Coordinates of C-alpha atoms and ligand atoms in Angstrom, one line a residue:
M16 CA 134.8 125.0 204.9
Q17 CA 135.2 121.3 204.0
F18 CA 138.6 119.8 203.2
R19 CA 137.0 117.6 200.5
D20 CA 133.3 118.4 200.2
L21 CA 131.6 115.0 199.8
K22 CA 128.3 116.4 201.1
K23 CA 128.1 118.9 198.3
Q24 CA 129.1 116.3 195.7
Y25 CA 126.2 114.1 196.9
Q26 CA 123.7 117.0 196.7
V27 CA 124.7 117.6 193.1
L28 CA 124.6 113.9 192.1
K29 CA 121.7 112.8 194.4
D30 CA 119.2 112.5 191.5
R31 CA 121.5 110.0 189.8
I32 CA 122.9 108.2 192.8
D33 CA 119.7 107.6 194.8
P34 CA 117.9 105.5 192.1
A35 CA 121.1 103.6 191.3
V36 CA 121.4 102.5 194.9
I37 CA 117.7 101.7 195.3
E38 CA 117.9 99.6 192.2
V39 CA 120.6 97.4 193.9
M40 CA 118.5 97.1 197.0
T41 CA 115.4 96.2 195.0
G42 CA 117.2 93.6 193.1
A43 CA 119.0 92.3 196.2
N44 CA 122.2 91.5 194.2
F45 CA 124.5 92.8 196.9
I46 CA 127.5 90.8 195.9
H47 CA 128.6 90.4 192.3
G48 CA 125.5 92.1 190.9
P49 CA 125.6 93.2 187.2
Q50 CA 126.7 96.7 188.1
V51 CA 130.1 95.3 189.2
G52 CA 130.9 93.9 185.8
E53 CA 129.5 97.0 184.0
L54 CA 131.7 99.2 186.2
E55 CA 134.8 97.1 185.5
Q56 CA 134.3 97.4 181.7
Q57 CA 133.8 101.2 182.1
L58 CA 137.0 101.5 184.2
A59 CA 139.0 99.5 181.7
D60 CA 137.7 101.6 178.9
Y61 CA 138.4 104.9 180.7
T62 CA 141.9 103.9 181.7
G63 CA 142.7 102.2 178.4
T64 CA 143.5 98.9 179.9
A65 CA 142.6 95.4 178.9
H66 CA 141.4 94.2 182.3
C67 CA 140.0 95.8 185.4
V68 CA 139.3 93.6 188.5
T69 CA 137.5 95.4 191.3
C70 CA 138.2 94.4 195.0
G71 CA 137.6 95.5 198.6
N72 CA 140.0 98.5 198.9
G73 CA 143.1 100.0 197.5
T74 CA 145.4 98.2 199.9
D75 CA 144.1 94.8 198.8
A76 CA 144.4 95.9 195.1
L77 CA 148.2 96.5 195.7
Y78 CA 148.5 93.3 197.8
L79 CA 146.9 91.2 195.0
A80 CA 149.7 92.3 192.7
M81 CA 152.2 90.9 195.3
L82 CA 150.3 87.6 195.3
V83 CA 150.3 87.4 191.5
W84 CA 154.1 88.0 191.4
Q85 CA 154.6 85.5 194.2
V86 CA 157.1 87.8 196.0
K87 CA 159.3 86.2 198.7
E88 CA 161.6 87.3 201.6
T89 CA 164.7 87.6 199.4
D90 CA 162.9 89.9 196.9
A91 CA 163.4 93.6 197.2
V92 CA 160.5 95.8 196.3
F93 CA 161.3 99.5 195.9
V94 CA 158.8 102.0 197.4
P95 CA 158.9 105.8 197.7
D96 CA 159.7 107.0 201.3
F97 CA 157.0 109.7 201.0
T98 CA 153.6 108.0 200.6
F99 CA 150.7 106.5 202.5
F100 CA 151.7 103.5 204.6
S101 CA 149.9 100.9 202.3
S102 CA 152.4 101.3 199.5
G103 CA 155.1 99.6 201.7
E104 CA 152.8 97.6 204.0
I105 CA 151.7 95.3 201.3
V106 CA 155.3 94.4 200.4
A107 CA 156.2 93.4 203.9
L108 CA 152.8 91.7 204.5
A109 CA 153.4 89.6 201.4
G110 CA 156.7 88.5 202.9
A111 CA 159.1 90.5 200.7
T112 CA 161.5 93.3 201.7
P113 CA 160.5 96.9 201.1
I114 CA 163.4 99.1 200.2
F115 CA 162.6 102.8 200.5
V116 CA 163.7 105.4 198.0
D117 CA 163.8 109.2 198.5
V118 CA 161.5 111.4 196.3
D119 CA 161.7 114.4 194.1
Q120 CA 161.1 117.7 196.0
D121 CA 159.0 119.2 193.2
T122 CA 156.7 116.3 192.2
Y123 CA 156.7 114.4 195.6
N124 CA 157.1 111.2 193.5
I125 CA 159.9 108.6 193.5
D126 CA 163.3 110.1 192.3
P127 CA 164.5 107.8 189.4
A128 CA 168.2 108.6 190.1
K129 CA 167.8 107.6 193.8
L130 CA 165.8 104.5 192.7
E131 CA 168.7 103.4 190.5
E132 CA 171.2 104.0 193.4
Q133 CA 169.1 101.9 195.7
V134 CA 168.8 99.1 193.2
E135 CA 172.6 99.1 192.6
K136 CA 173.1 99.0 196.4
V137 CA 170.8 96.0 196.8
I138 CA 172.7 94.2 194.0
A139 CA 176.0 95.1 195.6
D140 CA 174.9 93.8 199.0
G141 CA 174.0 90.5 197.4
E142 CA 171.3 89.5 199.8
L143 CA 168.2 90.5 198.0
T144 CA 167.0 90.3 194.4
P145 CA 165.4 93.4 192.8
K146 CA 161.9 92.2 192.0
A147 CA 159.5 95.2 191.6
V148 CA 159.1 98.9 192.0
V149 CA 156.0 100.6 193.3
A150 CA 155.5 103.9 191.5
V151 CA 153.1 106.0 193.5
D152 CA 151.1 108.8 191.7
L153 CA 151.1 111.0 194.8
F154 CA 148.5 113.7 195.3
G155 CA 147.1 112.9 191.9
L156 CA 150.2 113.5 189.8
P157 CA 151.5 110.5 187.8
A158 CA 155.0 109.3 188.8
D159 CA 157.9 109.8 186.4
I160 CA 156.8 106.6 184.6
K161 CA 159.2 107.0 181.6
A162 CA 162.3 107.1 183.8
V163 CA 161.0 104.5 186.2
R164 CA 160.0 102.1 183.4
K165 CA 163.6 102.4 182.0
I166 CA 165.1 101.4 185.3
A167 CA 162.5 98.6 185.8
D168 CA 163.4 97.2 182.4
K169 CA 167.1 97.6 182.9
Y170 CA 167.1 95.5 186.1
G171 CA 164.3 93.1 185.1
M172 CA 161.8 94.4 187.7
Y173 CA 158.0 94.5 187.5
L174 CA 156.4 97.9 187.8
L175 CA 153.4 98.3 190.1
E176 CA 151.6 101.6 189.7
D177 CA 150.0 102.7 193.0
A178 CA 147.3 105.0 191.6
A179 CA 145.3 105.1 194.8
Q180 CA 145.5 108.9 194.5
G181 CA 146.2 109.0 190.8
F182 CA 143.0 107.9 189.1
A183 CA 142.2 110.1 186.1
G184 CA 145.7 111.7 185.9
E185 CA 147.5 111.6 182.6
I186 CA 150.9 111.4 180.9
E187 CA 150.7 112.6 177.3
G188 CA 147.1 111.7 177.0
K189 CA 147.5 108.3 178.5
K190 CA 145.5 107.7 181.7
A191 CA 146.8 106.7 185.1
C192 CA 146.1 103.0 186.0
S193 CA 147.6 102.0 182.6
F194 CA 151.3 102.7 183.5
G195 CA 152.2 99.7 185.5
D196 CA 152.6 96.0 184.6
I197 CA 149.9 95.9 187.2
S198 CA 148.2 99.1 188.4
A199 CA 146.0 99.6 191.5
T200 CA 143.6 102.2 192.7
S201 CA 141.4 103.0 195.7
F202 CA 137.8 104.2 195.9
F203 CA 138.1 105.4 199.5
P204 CA 135.6 108.3 199.7
A205 CA 138.2 111.1 199.6
K206 CA 140.2 109.8 196.6
P207 CA 139.7 111.3 193.1
L208 CA 137.1 108.6 192.3
G209 CA 135.6 107.7 195.7
C210 CA 132.7 105.4 196.6
Y211 CA 130.5 105.4 199.8
G212 CA 132.7 103.0 201.8
D213 CA 135.7 101.0 200.8
G214 CA 136.6 99.9 197.3
G215 CA 139.5 99.3 195.0
A216 CA 140.5 98.0 191.6
V217 CA 143.4 96.4 189.8
F218 CA 144.3 96.9 186.2
T219 CA 146.5 95.0 183.8
D220 CA 146.9 94.2 180.1
N221 CA 148.2 90.7 180.9
D222 CA 145.4 88.0 180.4
E223 CA 147.1 85.4 182.6
W224 CA 147.6 87.9 185.5
A225 CA 144.0 89.1 185.2
A226 CA 142.8 85.5 185.6
L227 CA 145.0 85.1 188.6
L228 CA 143.7 88.3 190.1
R229 CA 140.1 87.1 189.7
S230 CA 141.1 83.9 191.5
Y231 CA 143.1 85.5 194.3
C232 CA 140.4 87.9 195.3
V233 CA 137.8 85.1 195.6
H234 CA 139.7 82.6 198.0
G235 CA 142.0 81.4 195.2
K236 CA 139.0 79.9 193.3
G237 CA 139.4 77.5 190.5
S238 CA 136.4 76.7 188.4
N239 CA 134.2 78.1 191.1
K240 CA 134.3 79.5 194.7
Y241 CA 134.2 76.0 196.2
D242 CA 137.0 74.7 194.1
N243 CA 140.1 76.3 195.7
I244 CA 143.3 75.8 193.8
R245 CA 145.5 78.4 195.7
L246 CA 145.3 80.5 198.9
G247 CA 143.7 83.8 198.3
V248 CA 141.7 86.5 200.1
N249 CA 138.1 87.6 200.2
S250 CA 138.2 91.0 198.6
R251 CA 135.4 92.3 196.4
L252 CA 133.6 95.5 195.6
D253 CA 130.0 95.3 196.6
T254 CA 127.2 96.1 194.2
I255 CA 126.0 99.2 196.0
Q256 CA 129.5 100.7 195.7
A257 CA 129.7 99.8 192.0
A258 CA 126.4 101.5 191.4
V259 CA 127.6 104.7 193.2
L260 CA 130.9 104.6 191.3
K261 CA 129.2 104.3 187.9
V262 CA 127.5 107.7 188.5
K263 CA 130.7 109.2 190.0
L264 CA 132.9 108.0 187.1
E265 CA 130.5 109.9 184.7
A266 CA 130.7 113.0 186.8
L267 CA 134.5 112.8 186.9
A268 CA 134.7 112.5 183.2
E269 CA 132.0 115.1 182.5
Y270 CA 133.2 118.0 184.7
E271 CA 134.9 117.1 187.9
L272 CA 138.4 116.5 186.5
R273 CA 138.1 119.8 184.6
D274 CA 136.8 121.7 187.6
V275 CA 139.4 120.5 190.0
N276 CA 142.1 121.5 187.5
K277 CA 140.6 125.0 187.3
A278 CA 140.7 125.2 191.1
A279 CA 144.3 124.2 191.1
E280 CA 145.1 127.0 188.6
K281 CA 143.4 129.5 190.8
Y282 CA 145.3 128.4 193.9
T283 CA 148.6 128.5 192.0
A284 CA 147.9 131.9 190.4
A285 CA 147.2 133.4 193.9
L286 CA 150.0 131.6 195.8
E287 CA 152.9 131.7 193.3
G288 CA 155.8 133.6 194.8
V289 CA 154.2 133.4 198.3
V290 CA 154.8 129.7 199.1
K291 CA 156.2 126.8 197.0
T292 CA 153.2 125.7 194.8
P293 CA 152.8 122.2 193.1
V294 CA 154.9 121.6 190.0
I295 CA 153.2 119.7 187.1
P296 CA 155.9 118.6 184.6
D297 CA 155.3 119.1 180.9
G298 CA 152.9 116.5 179.4
M299 CA 151.4 115.6 182.7
Y300 CA 147.9 116.2 184.0
S301 CA 147.0 115.8 187.7
S302 CA 143.7 114.7 189.2
W303 CA 144.5 116.7 192.4
A304 CA 143.9 114.2 195.1
Q305 CA 145.6 116.9 197.2
Y306 CA 146.8 120.5 196.6
T307 CA 150.0 120.6 198.6
I308 CA 152.2 123.6 199.3
Q309 CA 155.6 123.8 201.0
L310 CA 156.6 126.2 203.7
P311 CA 160.2 127.2 204.6
D312 CA 160.3 125.2 207.9
R313 CA 158.2 123.3 210.4
E314 CA 157.5 126.3 212.6
T315 CA 156.0 128.2 209.7
R316 CA 154.0 125.2 208.5
D317 CA 152.6 124.3 211.9
G318 CA 151.8 128.0 212.6
L319 CA 150.0 128.4 209.3
Q320 CA 148.0 125.2 209.8
A321 CA 146.9 126.5 213.3
H322 CA 146.1 130.0 211.8
L323 CA 144.0 128.4 209.1
K324 CA 142.2 126.3 211.6
D325 CA 141.4 129.3 213.8
N326 CA 139.7 130.8 210.8
G327 CA 137.7 127.7 210.0
V328 CA 139.9 126.4 207.2
P329 CA 141.0 122.7 207.5
A330 CA 144.5 122.0 206.2
M331 CA 146.2 118.6 206.5
I332 CA 149.7 117.2 206.8
Y333 CA 150.3 114.4 204.3
Y334 CA 152.6 112.9 205.5
Q335 CA 154.0 113.4 209.0
K336 CA 156.5 110.5 209.0
P337 CA 158.8 109.1 206.4
M338 CA 158.2 105.4 205.6
H339 CA 161.8 104.4 206.7
R340 CA 161.1 105.8 210.2
Q341 CA 157.8 103.8 210.7
D342 CA 158.2 101.3 213.6
A343 CA 156.3 98.7 211.5
F344 CA 159.4 98.5 209.3
S345 CA 161.9 98.4 212.2
E346 CA 163.1 95.0 211.0
T347 CA 164.6 96.6 207.9
K348 CA 165.8 99.7 209.6
H349 CA 169.5 98.6 209.5
L350 CA 169.2 98.9 205.7
Y351 CA 168.8 102.6 205.8
R352 CA 170.7 105.7 206.7
D353 CA 168.5 108.6 207.7
E354 CA 170.6 111.0 205.5
D355 CA 169.6 109.0 202.4
F356 CA 166.1 110.5 202.8
E357 CA 167.0 114.2 202.9
V358 CA 164.0 115.3 200.7
T359 CA 161.4 113.1 202.4
N360 CA 162.7 114.1 205.9
R361 CA 162.3 117.8 205.0
L362 CA 158.9 117.4 203.2
C363 CA 157.4 115.8 206.3
E364 CA 158.2 119.0 208.2
T365 CA 157.2 121.5 205.5
V366 CA 154.2 120.3 203.5
L367 CA 150.6 121.4 204.0
S368 CA 147.6 120.2 201.9
L369 CA 144.8 122.8 201.4
P370 CA 141.1 122.2 200.9
M371 CA 140.7 120.8 197.4
H372 CA 137.9 119.3 195.4
P373 CA 135.9 119.9 192.2
Y374 CA 133.1 121.8 194.1
I375 CA 135.3 124.3 195.8
T376 CA 134.2 127.9 195.1
D377 CA 136.3 130.9 194.1
E378 CA 135.3 132.6 197.4
D379 CA 136.7 129.6 199.3
I380 CA 140.0 129.7 197.3
E381 CA 140.2 133.5 197.9
Q382 CA 139.7 133.1 201.6
V383 CA 142.3 130.3 201.9
T384 CA 144.9 132.1 199.8
G385 CA 144.2 135.5 201.5
L386 CA 144.9 133.9 204.9
I387 CA 148.1 132.3 203.7
K388 CA 149.4 135.5 202.1
A389 CA 148.7 137.5 205.3
Y390 CA 150.4 134.9 207.5
V391 CA 153.5 134.3 205.4
K392 CA 154.3 137.9 204.8
Ligands
PLP18 C1 144.7 105.5 200.0 C2 145.9 104.9 199.6 C3 146.1 103.5 199.5 C4 145.2 102.6 200.1 O1 143.9 102.7 199.7 P1 142.7 102.1 200.7 O2 141.5 102.0 199.8 O3 142.5 103.1 201.8 O4 143.1 100.7 201.2 C5 147.3 103.1 199.0 N1 148.2 103.9 198.5 C6 148.1 105.2 198.6 C7 149.2 106.1 198.0 C8 147.0 105.8 199.1 O5 146.8 107.1 199.2

């Protein structure tokens, strides 16, 4: 069994993907071919945003937002403690100070009450200025944007939506990638919308920022690539990836999003009362980058993972280590007390992500849930 079956997806979409890729190779427009602009328009339309700027990967997409906002060392950027490394890495790499915030044990997303506590603490300490908050849509579920937006507005902070895992999720009919002042996503192959290599995109309704993003991702270009008016990076989505993504975006909208939600319903129906299943708050819709359960303790979790593996079922631990304990952030370790991250510390010991993708069969779900029921009871 595959954790995320990209081979099966390719077999289903092969008749559409192969000619699209061959068209790029025939035209030899490998960089900035017409498919890139077409995809950007389709992504903006799909997410309901004014501007989409594609780039090299999801980490760059987040980093580009830091460049646009010109963050500096005395700026605090609030980041959930339970997420992939990039969400905090880009803050420190841009020279600002990441301040980690514990998450909600049901949604895995940033806890708005704890966010406000951390902002107040930063203000009281008087060394840093609250500048931005990174709201991560973890495992496909949008962050609690209403509450986070209120806090961002109250303290004059920008909101960066890290929708690397959240593409196609919804809050009350509004699509992910439209919730931030700037939003970023990743097209890493295993994400809800994945390409055949690395890729990413940035979204915003702000015309001025969109122009800055287009400059920063091409060496800080002015009127052209050889007129450089600021320092930037070289980060772009190549045309082959854009051609692949155009097909995959259609498939996601046509049936994949629906089918992955059906799979989630089946998992939850079989596992409810056996283990802690994912919670989807009212009005929210997940794109299920992961289907993640919680076990009572580390021993049970690790034992179950091994038991599944012995039976040919891959299950993964996202994430093993809280952000505040990563050595890469050791410079800011004095800012934290381990007990301020009670939920994240526990989640890192108890979570387990199960095989999940739009092409998973009922038989696979029955096998996985059968093994879990037998092990846990
Ligand atoms: C995958 C991921 C990223 C980074 O995306 P890449 O395309 O791998 O650079 C950032 N944030 C989160 C939450 C992710 O899951």
